Structures are given as structure tokens and as C-alpha cells.
Coordinates of C-alpha atoms in Angstrom, one line a residue:
Chain A
M691 CA 8.3 141.8 -34.5
A692 CA 7.1 143.5 -31.3
G693 CA 8.6 147.0 -30.9
I694 CA 7.2 150.2 -29.5
S695 CA 3.9 151.0 -31.1
L696 CA 3.0 154.6 -32.1
S697 CA 0.3 154.6 -29.4
K698 CA 2.9 153.7 -26.7
A699 CA 5.2 156.3 -28.1
R700 CA 2.5 158.9 -27.8
V701 CA 1.9 158.0 -24.2
M702 CA 5.6 158.2 -23.3
I703 CA 5.9 161.7 -24.9
R704 CA 2.7 163.1 -23.4
K705 CA 3.5 161.9 -20.0
A706 CA 7.1 163.1 -20.2
L707 CA 6.0 166.6 -21.2
E708 CA 3.3 166.6 -18.6
K709 CA 5.7 165.6 -15.9
G710 CA 7.9 168.5 -16.8
R711 CA 5.0 171.0 -16.6
E712 CA 3.8 169.6 -13.3
A713 CA 7.3 169.8 -11.8
G714 CA 7.8 173.4 -13.0
M715 CA 10.5 172.4 -15.4
K716 CA 11.3 174.6 -18.5
P717 CA 9.4 173.5 -21.7
L718 CA 10.5 170.0 -22.6
S719 CA 10.8 168.2 -25.9
A720 CA 10.8 164.4 -26.2
V721 CA 11.6 161.9 -28.9
V722 CA 11.0 158.1 -29.0
L723 CA 13.3 156.0 -31.2
D724 CA 12.9 152.3 -32.1
A725 CA 15.5 149.6 -31.5
G726 CA 17.3 150.6 -34.7
G727 CA 17.6 154.2 -33.7
H728 CA 14.9 155.5 -36.0
V729 CA 12.3 158.1 -35.0
I730 CA 8.8 156.9 -34.1
A731 CA 7.5 160.2 -32.7
F732 CA 8.6 163.6 -31.4
E733 CA 7.0 166.7 -29.8
R734 CA 8.4 170.0 -28.8
S735 CA 6.6 172.1 -26.2
D736 CA 5.5 175.6 -27.0
G737 CA 8.3 178.0 -25.8
A738 CA 11.1 175.5 -26.3
A739 CA 14.1 176.5 -28.4
P740 CA 13.9 175.6 -32.1
G741 CA 16.8 173.2 -32.1
R742 CA 15.5 170.8 -29.5
F743 CA 14.8 167.9 -31.9
A744 CA 18.5 167.3 -32.6
I745 CA 19.4 167.3 -28.9
A746 CA 16.6 164.9 -28.0
Q747 CA 17.4 162.6 -30.8
G748 CA 21.1 162.7 -30.0
K749 CA 20.5 161.7 -26.4
A750 CA 18.3 158.8 -27.4
Y751 CA 20.4 157.7 -30.4
G752 CA 23.5 157.0 -28.4
C753 CA 21.5 154.8 -26.0
V754 CA 20.3 152.6 -28.8
M755 CA 23.5 152.4 -30.8
L756 CA 25.7 151.7 -27.9
G757 CA 23.1 149.8 -25.8
M758 CA 24.2 152.2 -23.0
A759 CA 21.9 154.7 -21.1
G760 CA 22.7 158.5 -20.8
K761 CA 24.2 158.4 -17.3
A762 CA 26.7 155.6 -18.3
Q763 CA 27.5 157.5 -21.5
M764 CA 28.3 160.6 -19.5
A765 CA 30.5 158.6 -17.1
R766 CA 32.4 157.2 -20.0
A767 CA 32.7 160.7 -21.6
E768 CA 34.0 162.1 -18.4
A769 CA 36.5 159.3 -17.9
Q770 CA 37.7 159.1 -21.5
A771 CA 36.6 162.2 -23.5
Y772 CA 38.4 161.2 -26.7
F773 CA 36.5 157.9 -26.8
M774 CA 33.1 159.6 -26.9
A775 CA 34.5 162.1 -29.5
A776 CA 35.6 159.1 -31.6
V777 CA 32.2 157.4 -31.1
N778 CA 30.6 160.6 -32.5
G779 CA 32.9 160.4 -35.4
V780 CA 31.7 156.9 -36.4
Y781 CA 28.1 157.8 -35.8
G782 CA 28.1 161.0 -37.8
G783 CA 28.1 163.3 -34.8
Q784 CA 24.6 162.2 -33.7
V785 CA 25.4 161.2 -30.1
V786 CA 24.7 163.5 -27.1
P787 CA 26.1 161.6 -24.1
V788 CA 24.3 163.0 -21.1
P789 CA 21.3 162.1 -18.9
G790 CA 17.9 162.5 -20.6
G791 CA 18.7 159.7 -22.9
V792 CA 16.9 156.7 -21.4
L793 CA 16.8 153.1 -22.7
V794 CA 13.4 151.5 -23.0
R795 CA 13.2 147.8 -22.1
D796 CA 10.3 145.4 -22.0
K797 CA 9.6 143.4 -18.8
K798 CA 12.2 140.8 -19.8
G799 CA 14.9 143.3 -20.3
A800 CA 15.1 143.4 -24.1
I801 CA 15.9 146.8 -25.5
L802 CA 12.9 148.2 -27.5
G803 CA 14.3 151.6 -28.2
A804 CA 15.1 154.8 -26.3
V805 CA 13.5 158.1 -25.2
G806 CA 15.4 161.4 -25.3
V807 CA 14.2 164.4 -23.4
T808 CA 15.7 167.9 -23.4
G809 CA 14.9 171.4 -22.1
D810 CA 15.7 171.5 -18.4
T811 CA 18.7 170.2 -16.5
S812 CA 19.9 166.8 -17.7
D813 CA 18.9 165.2 -14.5
N814 CA 15.4 166.6 -14.7
D815 CA 15.1 165.6 -18.3
A816 CA 15.8 162.0 -17.2
I817 CA 13.1 162.2 -14.6
A818 CA 10.6 163.3 -17.1
A819 CA 11.6 160.5 -19.6
L820 CA 11.3 157.9 -16.9
A821 CA 7.8 159.1 -16.0
G822 CA 6.8 158.7 -19.6
I823 CA 8.2 155.3 -20.0
E824 CA 6.6 154.1 -16.8
A825 CA 3.2 155.4 -17.9
A826 CA 3.5 153.2 -21.0
G827 CA 4.0 150.1 -18.9
L828 CA 7.7 149.8 -19.9
V829 CA 11.0 149.8 -18.1
G830 CA 13.4 152.8 -18.3
E831 CA 17.1 152.8 -17.7
A832 CA 18.5 156.3 -17.3
Chain B
M1034 CA 51.5 140.8 -51.3
A1035 CA 49.6 137.8 -49.9
G1036 CA 46.9 139.4 -47.8
I1037 CA 44.3 138.0 -45.5
S1038 CA 42.0 135.5 -47.3
L1039 CA 38.3 135.4 -46.5
S1040 CA 38.8 131.9 -45.0
K1041 CA 41.5 133.3 -42.6
A1042 CA 39.2 136.2 -41.8
R1043 CA 36.4 133.8 -40.9
V1044 CA 38.7 131.9 -38.5
M1045 CA 39.7 135.1 -36.8
I1046 CA 36.2 136.3 -36.3
R1047 CA 34.8 133.0 -35.2
K1048 CA 37.5 132.4 -32.7
A1049 CA 37.3 136.0 -31.3
L1050 CA 33.5 135.6 -30.7
E1051 CA 34.1 132.1 -29.3
K1052 CA 36.7 133.4 -26.9
G1053 CA 34.3 136.0 -25.7
R1054 CA 31.6 133.5 -25.0
E1055 CA 33.9 131.1 -23.2
A1056 CA 35.3 133.9 -21.0
G1057 CA 31.8 135.1 -20.1
M1058 CA 32.2 138.5 -21.9
K1059 CA 29.2 140.5 -23.2
P1060 CA 28.2 139.6 -26.8
L1061 CA 31.1 140.6 -29.1
S1062 CA 31.3 141.9 -32.6
A1063 CA 34.4 141.6 -34.8
V1064 CA 35.7 143.0 -38.1
V1065 CA 38.7 142.1 -40.2
L1066 CA 40.2 144.8 -42.4
D1067 CA 42.8 144.4 -45.2
A1068 CA 46.1 146.3 -45.5
G1069 CA 44.2 149.1 -47.2
G1070 CA 41.7 149.5 -44.4
H1071 CA 38.8 147.9 -46.3
V1072 CA 36.4 145.4 -44.8
I1073 CA 36.9 141.7 -45.5
A1074 CA 34.4 140.3 -43.1
F1075 CA 32.3 141.2 -40.0
E1076 CA 30.0 139.5 -37.6
R1077 CA 27.8 140.8 -34.7
S1078 CA 26.8 138.4 -32.0
D1079 CA 23.1 138.0 -31.2
G1080 CA 22.3 140.4 -28.3
A1081 CA 25.0 143.0 -29.2
A1082 CA 23.9 146.7 -29.6
P1083 CA 23.0 147.6 -33.2
G1084 CA 25.8 150.1 -33.7
R1085 CA 28.7 147.8 -33.2
F1086 CA 29.9 147.6 -36.8
A1087 CA 31.0 151.3 -36.7
I1088 CA 32.9 150.9 -33.4
A1089 CA 34.6 147.7 -34.5
Q1090 CA 35.6 149.2 -37.9
G1091 CA 36.8 152.4 -36.2
K1092 CA 39.1 150.5 -33.9
A1093 CA 40.6 148.5 -36.7
Y1094 CA 40.8 151.4 -39.2
G1095 CA 43.1 153.5 -37.0
C1096 CA 45.4 150.5 -36.7
V1097 CA 45.8 150.1 -40.4
M1098 CA 45.9 153.8 -41.4
L1099 CA 48.4 154.8 -38.7
G1100 CA 50.3 151.5 -38.5
M1101 CA 49.7 151.7 -34.8
A1102 CA 47.9 149.2 -32.5
G1103 CA 44.9 150.2 -30.3
K1104 CA 46.9 150.5 -27.1
A1105 CA 49.5 152.8 -28.7
Q1106 CA 46.7 154.9 -30.1
M1107 CA 45.1 155.2 -26.7
A1108 CA 48.4 156.2 -25.1
R1109 CA 48.8 158.9 -27.8
A1110 CA 45.2 160.1 -27.3
E1111 CA 45.7 160.4 -23.6
A1112 CA 49.0 162.2 -24.0
Q1113 CA 47.8 164.5 -26.8
A1114 CA 44.1 164.5 -27.3
Y1115 CA 44.2 167.2 -30.0
F1116 CA 46.4 165.0 -32.1
M1117 CA 43.9 162.2 -32.2
A1118 CA 41.1 164.7 -32.9
A1119 CA 43.1 166.0 -35.8
V1120 CA 43.8 162.4 -37.0
N1121 CA 40.1 161.9 -37.0
G1122 CA 39.7 165.1 -39.1
V1123 CA 41.9 163.8 -41.9
Y1124 CA 40.4 160.3 -41.7
G1125 CA 36.8 161.4 -41.8
G1126 CA 36.1 160.7 -38.2
Q1127 CA 36.5 156.9 -38.7
V1128 CA 39.2 156.2 -36.0
V1129 CA 38.3 154.9 -32.5
P1130 CA 41.7 154.9 -30.7
V1131 CA 41.3 152.3 -27.9
P1132 CA 42.2 148.7 -27.3
G1133 CA 40.3 146.1 -29.3
G1134 CA 41.9 147.4 -32.4
V1135 CA 44.7 144.9 -33.1
L1136 CA 47.3 144.9 -36.0
V1137 CA 47.6 141.7 -37.9
R1138 CA 51.1 140.8 -39.1
D1139 CA 52.6 137.8 -40.9
K1140 CA 55.5 135.9 -39.3
K1141 CA 58.0 138.3 -40.8
G1142 CA 56.3 141.3 -39.3
A1143 CA 54.6 142.7 -42.4
I1144 CA 51.2 144.3 -41.7
L1145 CA 48.4 142.4 -43.4
G1146 CA 45.5 144.3 -41.9
A1147 CA 43.7 144.6 -38.6
V1148 CA 41.0 143.1 -36.4
G1149 CA 38.6 145.3 -34.4
V1150 CA 36.6 143.8 -31.6
T1151 CA 33.9 145.6 -29.5
G1152 CA 31.3 144.7 -26.9
D1153 CA 33.0 144.2 -23.5
T1154 CA 35.7 146.3 -21.9
S1155 CA 38.4 147.5 -24.3
D1156 CA 41.0 145.2 -22.7
N1157 CA 38.8 142.2 -23.0
D1158 CA 38.0 143.1 -26.6
A1159 CA 41.7 143.0 -27.3
I1160 CA 42.1 139.6 -25.6
A1161 CA 39.4 138.2 -27.9
A1162 CA 40.9 139.7 -31.0
L1163 CA 44.3 138.3 -30.2
A1164 CA 42.8 134.8 -29.7
G1165 CA 41.2 135.1 -33.2
I1166 CA 44.4 136.2 -34.8
E1167 CA 46.5 133.4 -33.2
A1168 CA 44.0 130.8 -34.3
A1169 CA 44.5 131.9 -37.9
G1170 CA 48.3 131.4 -37.5
L1171 CA 49.1 135.1 -37.7
V1172 CA 50.6 137.5 -35.3
G1173 CA 48.6 140.1 -33.4
E1174 CA 49.8 143.4 -31.9
A1175 CA 47.3 144.9 -29.5
Chain C
M814 CA 12.2 140.6 -30.6
A815 CA 12.7 138.0 -33.3
G816 CA 15.0 139.3 -36.0
I817 CA 17.7 137.7 -38.2
S818 CA 20.1 135.7 -36.0
L819 CA 23.8 135.7 -36.7
S820 CA 23.5 132.0 -37.6
K821 CA 20.8 132.8 -40.3
A822 CA 22.9 135.7 -41.6
R823 CA 25.9 133.3 -42.0
V824 CA 23.8 130.9 -44.0
M825 CA 22.5 133.7 -46.3
I826 CA 26.0 135.0 -47.0
R827 CA 27.6 131.6 -47.5
K828 CA 24.9 130.5 -49.9
A829 CA 24.9 133.7 -51.8
L830 CA 28.7 133.6 -52.3
E831 CA 28.4 129.8 -53.2
K832 CA 25.7 130.5 -55.7
G833 CA 28.0 133.0 -57.4
R834 CA 30.9 130.6 -57.6
E835 CA 28.7 127.8 -59.0
A836 CA 27.2 130.0 -61.6
G837 CA 30.6 131.3 -62.7
M838 CA 29.9 134.9 -61.5
K839 CA 32.7 137.2 -60.6
P840 CA 33.8 137.1 -56.9
L841 CA 30.8 138.3 -54.8
S842 CA 30.5 140.2 -51.6
A843 CA 27.4 140.1 -49.4
V844 CA 26.0 141.9 -46.4
V845 CA 23.0 141.2 -44.1
L846 CA 21.4 144.2 -42.4
D847 CA 18.8 144.0 -39.6
A848 CA 15.4 145.7 -39.7
G849 CA 17.0 149.0 -38.5
G850 CA 19.6 149.0 -41.3
H851 CA 22.5 147.9 -39.1
V852 CA 25.1 145.4 -40.2
I853 CA 24.8 141.9 -38.8
A854 CA 27.4 140.2 -41.0
F855 CA 29.5 140.8 -44.2
E856 CA 31.9 138.8 -46.3
R857 CA 34.0 139.8 -49.3
S858 CA 35.2 137.0 -51.6
D859 CA 38.9 136.7 -52.4
G860 CA 39.6 138.6 -55.6
A861 CA 36.7 141.1 -55.1
A862 CA 37.6 144.9 -55.3
P863 CA 38.4 146.5 -51.9
G864 CA 35.4 148.8 -51.9
R865 CA 32.7 146.2 -52.1
F866 CA 31.4 146.6 -48.5
A867 CA 30.0 150.1 -49.2
I868 CA 28.2 149.0 -52.3
A869 CA 26.7 145.9 -50.7
Q870 CA 25.6 148.0 -47.7
G871 CA 24.2 150.7 -49.9
K872 CA 22.1 148.3 -51.8
A873 CA 20.6 146.7 -48.7
Y874 CA 20.3 150.0 -46.7
G875 CA 17.9 151.6 -49.2
C876 CA 15.7 148.4 -49.0
V877 CA 15.3 148.7 -45.3
M878 CA 15.0 152.4 -45.0
L879 CA 12.5 152.8 -47.7
G880 CA 10.8 149.4 -47.3
M881 CA 11.4 149.0 -51.1
A882 CA 13.5 146.3 -52.9
G883 CA 16.3 147.1 -55.3
K884 CA 14.3 146.6 -58.5
A885 CA 11.6 149.0 -57.3
Q886 CA 14.2 151.5 -56.3
M887 CA 15.8 151.3 -59.7
A888 CA 12.5 151.9 -61.4
R889 CA 11.9 154.9 -59.2
A890 CA 15.4 156.2 -59.9
E891 CA 14.9 155.8 -63.7
A892 CA 11.5 157.5 -63.6
Q893 CA 12.5 160.3 -61.2
A894 CA 16.3 160.6 -60.9
Y895 CA 16.1 163.7 -58.7
F896 CA 14.0 161.9 -56.2
M897 CA 16.5 159.2 -55.6
A898 CA 19.3 161.9 -55.5
A899 CA 17.2 163.7 -52.8
V900 CA 16.7 160.4 -50.9
N901 CA 20.4 159.9 -50.8
G902 CA 20.8 163.4 -49.4
V903 CA 18.6 162.7 -46.4
Y904 CA 20.2 159.3 -45.9
G905 CA 23.8 160.6 -46.0
G906 CA 24.5 159.2 -49.4
Q907 CA 24.2 155.6 -48.2
V908 CA 21.6 154.3 -50.8
V909 CA 22.6 152.4 -54.0
P910 CA 19.3 151.9 -55.8
V911 CA 19.8 148.9 -58.0
P912 CA 19.1 145.1 -58.0
G913 CA 21.2 143.1 -55.6
G914 CA 19.5 144.8 -52.7
V915 CA 16.9 142.3 -51.6
L916 CA 14.3 142.6 -48.8
V917 CA 14.2 139.8 -46.3
R918 CA 10.7 138.9 -45.0
D919 CA 9.5 136.2 -42.7
K920 CA 6.7 133.8 -43.8
K921 CA 4.0 136.3 -42.7
G922 CA 5.6 139.1 -44.8
A923 CA 7.1 141.2 -42.0
I924 CA 10.4 142.8 -43.0
L925 CA 13.3 141.4 -41.0
G926 CA 16.1 143.2 -42.8
A927 CA 17.8 143.1 -46.2
V928 CA 20.7 141.4 -48.0
G929 CA 23.0 143.3 -50.4
V930 CA 25.1 141.5 -52.9
T931 CA 27.6 143.1 -55.3
G932 CA 30.3 141.9 -57.7
D933 CA 28.7 140.7 -60.9
T934 CA 25.8 142.3 -62.9
S935 CA 23.1 143.7 -60.7
D936 CA 20.7 141.0 -61.9
N937 CA 23.1 138.2 -61.1
D938 CA 23.8 139.8 -57.7
A939 CA 20.0 139.6 -57.0
I940 CA 19.9 136.0 -58.0
A941 CA 22.7 135.1 -55.6
A942 CA 21.0 137.1 -52.8
L943 CA 17.8 135.3 -53.3
A944 CA 19.5 131.9 -53.2
G945 CA 21.0 132.8 -49.8
I946 CA 17.7 134.0 -48.4
E947 CA 15.9 130.9 -49.5
A948 CA 18.6 128.7 -48.0
A949 CA 17.9 130.3 -44.6
G950 CA 14.2 129.5 -44.9
L951 CA 13.2 133.2 -45.4
V952 CA 11.5 135.0 -48.2
G953 CA 13.3 137.4 -50.5
E954 CA 11.9 140.3 -52.5
A955 CA 14.4 141.5 -55.1
Chain D
M537 CA 4.5 186.1 -35.2
A538 CA 2.1 183.6 -33.8
G539 CA 3.4 180.3 -35.1
I540 CA 2.1 176.8 -35.1
S541 CA 1.4 175.6 -31.5
L542 CA 2.1 172.0 -30.5
S543 CA -1.6 171.4 -30.1
K544 CA -2.2 172.5 -33.7
A545 CA 0.7 170.4 -34.9
R546 CA -0.9 167.4 -33.1
V547 CA -4.2 168.0 -34.9
M548 CA -2.5 168.2 -38.3
I549 CA -0.5 165.0 -37.8
R550 CA -3.4 163.0 -36.4
K551 CA -5.8 164.0 -39.1
A552 CA -3.2 163.4 -41.8
L553 CA -2.6 159.8 -40.6
E554 CA -6.3 159.3 -40.1
K555 CA -7.0 160.5 -43.7
G556 CA -4.5 157.9 -44.9
R557 CA -6.1 155.1 -43.0
E558 CA -9.6 156.0 -44.1
A559 CA -8.6 156.2 -47.8
G560 CA -6.8 152.9 -47.6
M561 CA -3.3 154.4 -48.2
K562 CA -0.2 152.7 -47.0
P563 CA 0.9 153.6 -43.4
L564 CA 1.8 157.3 -43.4
S565 CA 4.3 159.3 -41.5
A566 CA 3.9 163.1 -40.9
V567 CA 6.1 165.9 -39.7
V568 CA 5.3 169.6 -38.9
L569 CA 8.0 172.2 -39.2
D570 CA 7.9 175.8 -37.9
A571 CA 8.7 178.9 -40.0
G572 CA 12.4 178.3 -39.4
G573 CA 12.3 174.8 -40.7
H574 CA 12.6 173.2 -37.3
V575 CA 10.7 170.2 -36.1
I576 CA 7.6 170.7 -33.9
A577 CA 6.2 167.2 -34.0
F578 CA 6.4 163.9 -35.9
E579 CA 4.6 160.6 -35.9
R580 CA 5.3 157.4 -37.9
S581 CA 2.4 154.9 -38.3
D582 CA 2.9 151.3 -37.2
G583 CA 4.1 149.3 -40.2
A584 CA 5.8 152.2 -42.0
A585 CA 9.4 151.8 -43.1
P586 CA 12.0 152.9 -40.4
G587 CA 13.5 155.7 -42.5
R588 CA 10.3 157.8 -42.9
F589 CA 11.3 160.6 -40.7
A590 CA 14.1 161.8 -43.0
I591 CA 11.8 161.7 -46.1
A592 CA 9.0 163.6 -44.3
Q593 CA 11.3 166.2 -43.0
G594 CA 13.0 166.6 -46.4
K595 CA 9.7 167.3 -48.1
A596 CA 8.7 169.9 -45.5
Y597 CA 12.1 171.5 -45.2
G598 CA 12.3 172.5 -48.9
C599 CA 8.9 174.1 -48.6
V600 CA 10.0 176.3 -45.7
M601 CA 13.5 177.1 -46.9
L602 CA 12.4 178.0 -50.5
G603 CA 8.9 179.3 -49.7
M604 CA 7.8 176.9 -52.4
A605 CA 5.3 174.0 -52.0
G606 CA 6.2 170.4 -53.1
K607 CA 4.4 170.5 -56.4
A608 CA 6.3 173.6 -57.4
Q609 CA 9.6 172.1 -56.3
M610 CA 8.9 169.0 -58.4
A611 CA 8.2 171.1 -61.4
R612 CA 11.4 173.0 -60.9
A613 CA 13.3 169.7 -60.4
E614 CA 11.9 168.3 -63.6
A615 CA 12.6 171.4 -65.6
Q616 CA 16.1 172.1 -64.1
A617 CA 17.5 169.1 -62.2
Y618 CA 20.8 170.7 -61.6
F619 CA 19.1 173.6 -59.9
M620 CA 17.5 171.3 -57.3
A621 CA 20.8 169.4 -56.9
A622 CA 22.5 172.8 -56.2
V623 CA 19.7 173.7 -53.7
N624 CA 20.5 170.5 -51.9
G625 CA 24.1 171.4 -51.9
V626 CA 23.5 174.6 -50.0
Y627 CA 20.9 173.1 -47.7
G628 CA 23.0 170.1 -46.7
G629 CA 21.1 167.6 -48.8
Q630 CA 18.0 168.0 -46.7
V631 CA 15.4 168.8 -49.5
V632 CA 13.1 166.2 -51.0
P633 CA 11.4 168.1 -53.8
V634 CA 8.2 166.2 -54.4
P635 CA 4.5 166.4 -53.4
G636 CA 3.7 165.6 -49.8
G637 CA 5.6 168.7 -48.8
V638 CA 2.9 171.3 -48.1
L639 CA 3.2 174.9 -47.0
V640 CA 1.1 176.0 -44.0
R641 CA -0.3 179.5 -44.1
D642 CA -2.6 181.5 -41.9
K643 CA -5.8 183.1 -43.2
K644 CA -3.8 186.2 -44.4
G645 CA -1.4 184.1 -46.3
A646 CA 1.7 184.3 -44.1
I647 CA 3.8 181.2 -44.0
L648 CA 3.7 179.5 -40.6
G649 CA 5.7 176.4 -41.5
A650 CA 5.2 173.2 -43.5
V651 CA 3.8 169.7 -43.2
G652 CA 5.6 166.7 -44.8
V653 CA 3.8 163.4 -45.4
T654 CA 5.3 160.2 -46.8
G655 CA 4.3 156.6 -47.2
D656 CA 2.0 156.3 -50.2
T657 CA 2.2 157.9 -53.6
S658 CA 3.4 161.5 -53.5
D659 CA 0.0 162.8 -54.6
N660 CA -1.8 160.8 -51.9
D661 CA 0.7 162.0 -49.4
A662 CA -0.2 165.6 -50.3
I663 CA -3.9 164.8 -50.0
A664 CA -3.4 163.6 -46.5
A665 CA -1.3 166.6 -45.5
L666 CA -3.9 169.0 -46.8
A667 CA -6.6 167.2 -44.7
G668 CA -4.5 167.6 -41.6
I669 CA -3.9 171.3 -42.2
E670 CA -7.5 172.0 -42.9
A671 CA -8.6 170.2 -39.7
A672 CA -6.3 172.6 -37.8
G673 CA -8.1 175.7 -39.3
L674 CA -5.1 176.6 -41.4
V675 CA -4.5 176.9 -45.1
G676 CA -2.3 174.4 -47.1
E677 CA -0.5 174.9 -50.4
A678 CA 0.5 171.6 -51.9

């Protein structure tokens, strides 16, 4: 079963963190989850707040579990806040429905997993995540 | 009390998924719960996001536990969001109060359980659930 | 990504429940999880206790998350009870480490998911699960 | 307090996974936590079971929170199982008290964090963790 290899995950994380440094963002943290929502790799930049793993994971987890990228999740949360609250109930409070959660697809559109980036504004987090995914030769949906 | 047999549950799920395919909906998932809120059967269509069981169950669980169909739950959530939040507190966060959760009644009106469908818009999910319940010779309240 | 299709999952469940009836076992319930531990399908036989979904899921979930079949999990639990208790802590209490949880592999040995059967003795549950997996042309590890 | 930099964490993880491959161990996963028990970095080798993050984290988390390495935790669990069960109660079930959880100290003995490795036998996991810590010029206590 072809998923995201560790070596692709490393590329995505390195490039996402690098993009943040080059663009003058605050120190970023990035996670890569597989198609089942399980962690393949994570890195937290020096200087980032200690709790960044959970935020990064929460952004990516909602993408995988709902098959919906961070921007679409945020739109739904803004239109129907109680729905996203309920979604978090059934998923054990593990969903952070904002940009920076980015679906990872292969060239044919199949979902392989998700990247979650956190540390700067949500929109900048998404930009960094997309840079990482592109560097790995995959397709991101923010 | 004669409840929902497994064979009736199969009919409801098959017809709900079939209705979705025929109507060009996204891949659906459907659960049938008994009158105590416990799972009888569930199926997730190929291509649906992995986390669909929890959403389907959450839609149907609120129906059974509150004796209130999905549309009525949504109306209550919109009118009084803190009430639905509190309901989720007492039910362990397992209620998703939107359409697609449909009460299942016998011909005399007694509640036998609920069906939860998820994957397309909430309104389409409810249409598919009703089609499944009707095919099983029972009465749905969306 | 080739996983377990819904149609294969149906075959596994039907054949597992059928095996139980033919062998005079108590009413069985069976779940099929994908390679990420997420539910594809579930059925509870008429006459089974209401809480069977959670037991079936717990048997299969540990298989997927640990990459270890039910019999191996039981051996570990018997040798080192506190380890399995701790495993359940990190997995949210969702692991039931006994036979009846059976890994599903393709012909090359890759793990595609797991089946969980519950209702009779753990050993009989495993026999039924294996019958279902074999009927679907896949390889079970109990 | 100078803690573990991301670049040191990378070295520890890479060398731990490399040690496992060289020694013919099963595919390993490794996490590095800081002195507050928070994740700095994690990697899961291709072919490892999906749930490995939680086990790795649980091994390292107990080290940091109790200031006690994995072997000492296991000894305590074997002598007094209810104590470790109670520890897990106060730490939210996040402690896995077995070898493979290794304290990371600086040359003066101050605790900087912990490494958690999982995938092979607990003793082999600890060997791999120690190799990673040594490669980073730090001192491990297994």
C-alpha cells in the first residue's frame, strides 16, 4: 500500500520549516499524518512554544478524518459552530479547524494524509505547509 | 419490544448507500442503532473519509437518546447552542445534532432506533437515510 | 491505495457470522477495520448483547495499532499485565487484547486491517474471523 | 537551561533508527521530549505499525515526569503494579513503564528530556535509544 514514506515526510517538514524561516515567520512546527490520521513525523523549531505538537496534529487530524482541508473546516466552523464542536466530541477533542491543516494528495487526487503547521498566522502556516508538500512532489489542498 | 433485526438494518444501510450513488451524492456511510443507542450495523462506502463512523453514530445517537430527530436537534442547537453543548457533556460528547440523523419508528409510532448517514450535505444525508428506512417498511422522522 | 473494499468487508462479516451459526456458536458480532484502525463495516447478530460493537472494535483495534494479532496480545498481557494496561492508556482504552482480533494481510503479507469477532469463547471468535477472512481471499493472523 | 535543540533531536532519532536497521531489529519509531515532557521531534520508520507514536511518547513521558528511566519504571511496575496504575491516573494514562524510555542528561547530570523508542523488544528499543543519545554527545540512562 503506497502511502507517504518517512523520507517524503522528512522533506515536507524540512521544507515547511525552511519556508517559514526564509519568509521571516515565527518558529514553526510541522507534523505529517498518514491516511489513517497517525503520526509519521514531527519537528518543532527551536524557540517555538512547548505545546505545538498538539496544535499541529489537531490541524492535520481533522483534514484526514473528515477528508476536508483546513480552510473548508474553518468555513464550516464559522457557519455552524456547534457542528464543529460536536465533531470534536466524537473525535476526542483532537480537531483544530483552521488553516495550516493541509490535505496531501497524490497526482491522481487520492488522499495520502495531511500536514499540519503551526506557529505563525494560520494563513502563513498554510503557505509553509504547501511549500513542503510541493517540495515532496505531492499535491496540497489547504 | 420487537426491535430492528439485523436483516432490516442491512436493507436500510444498502438502500441508503444506493440512494446516494443514484443521486450522485459523495460516498456515503450509514449506521443503524437500536432503541438503546447501540450499534446494530454500519457500512462505509469506498472513497469516504476514514472518520465517518463517528459522525454517523453521533447523528443517530442524539436521535435515540433525546427522542428527537436531526432537524429538530439542529433547530435547538441554533436557538440555544449552550443547551446542545451541555447535552454533549452528559452524553460523553457523542451527539452530532444535524440532519442525517433520522428516528426509526414502527407503524404505530414507537421508536425502534435511528439511522445516521454522513458524507454529503446534511440534507442529502437525511434523504438517503429516509430512503433506506422506507425500503425496510419502517417510518423515518428526519 | 489498495485497502479492504466495502464489498470484501461484507464478505468477511457475512462469512464470520455464518461460520458461527453453522458451528452452533452464540450469536456473533463482527467488525472490519482498515489499516488505520477505522471502521469499514460492522454487524451484530440478532440475540447478541447490545454492547458488542465496542468489544469487536477493541479486539481489532489493538491488532492494527500494535501490528500484533489477538493471541500475541493476550500472551503479552498475561506476561506483563501492566504493559497492556499502559497501552490502553495511550490508546484511550480502546484495546481488548484477546483472541478474536485477527490481522488481515494480503498475499504478500502487508497488513490491510483487522477483523474483530465477539460473542462466543475467544478461541471460537477467532475461528469465525479466520473463516471470514479466508472467504474474502485474504490471509488472517489470529 | 540549555535544552535539546531540534538539530540534536534529529541526530538522536536518525541514529536510533539507523542502529535498529544495522542490528536487524524490526522497524523502529523514536520520539524526543524536552524537559517538560513536550514533543520536539518524532519519526516512524516505513513498515512500523501505525500506532507507534503513542507508545514511543508514553515511554519517554514517564521518564521525564517521574525523573525515572524505563528500566526503573518497569521494576517499580513489577513490584507494585497498583502504583504505576495510579501514576497513570494522575498523568492521564500517558505513561508506558518499560525499557525503551531513556532519560537524556547533559555531562553534569541535569535532565534535558527523554527519548522513547518502540518497535522491537523493549531491551533492543533501549539499545537503539542509547545509540542515538550517544551520537548527539549526550548521556543516556535507560
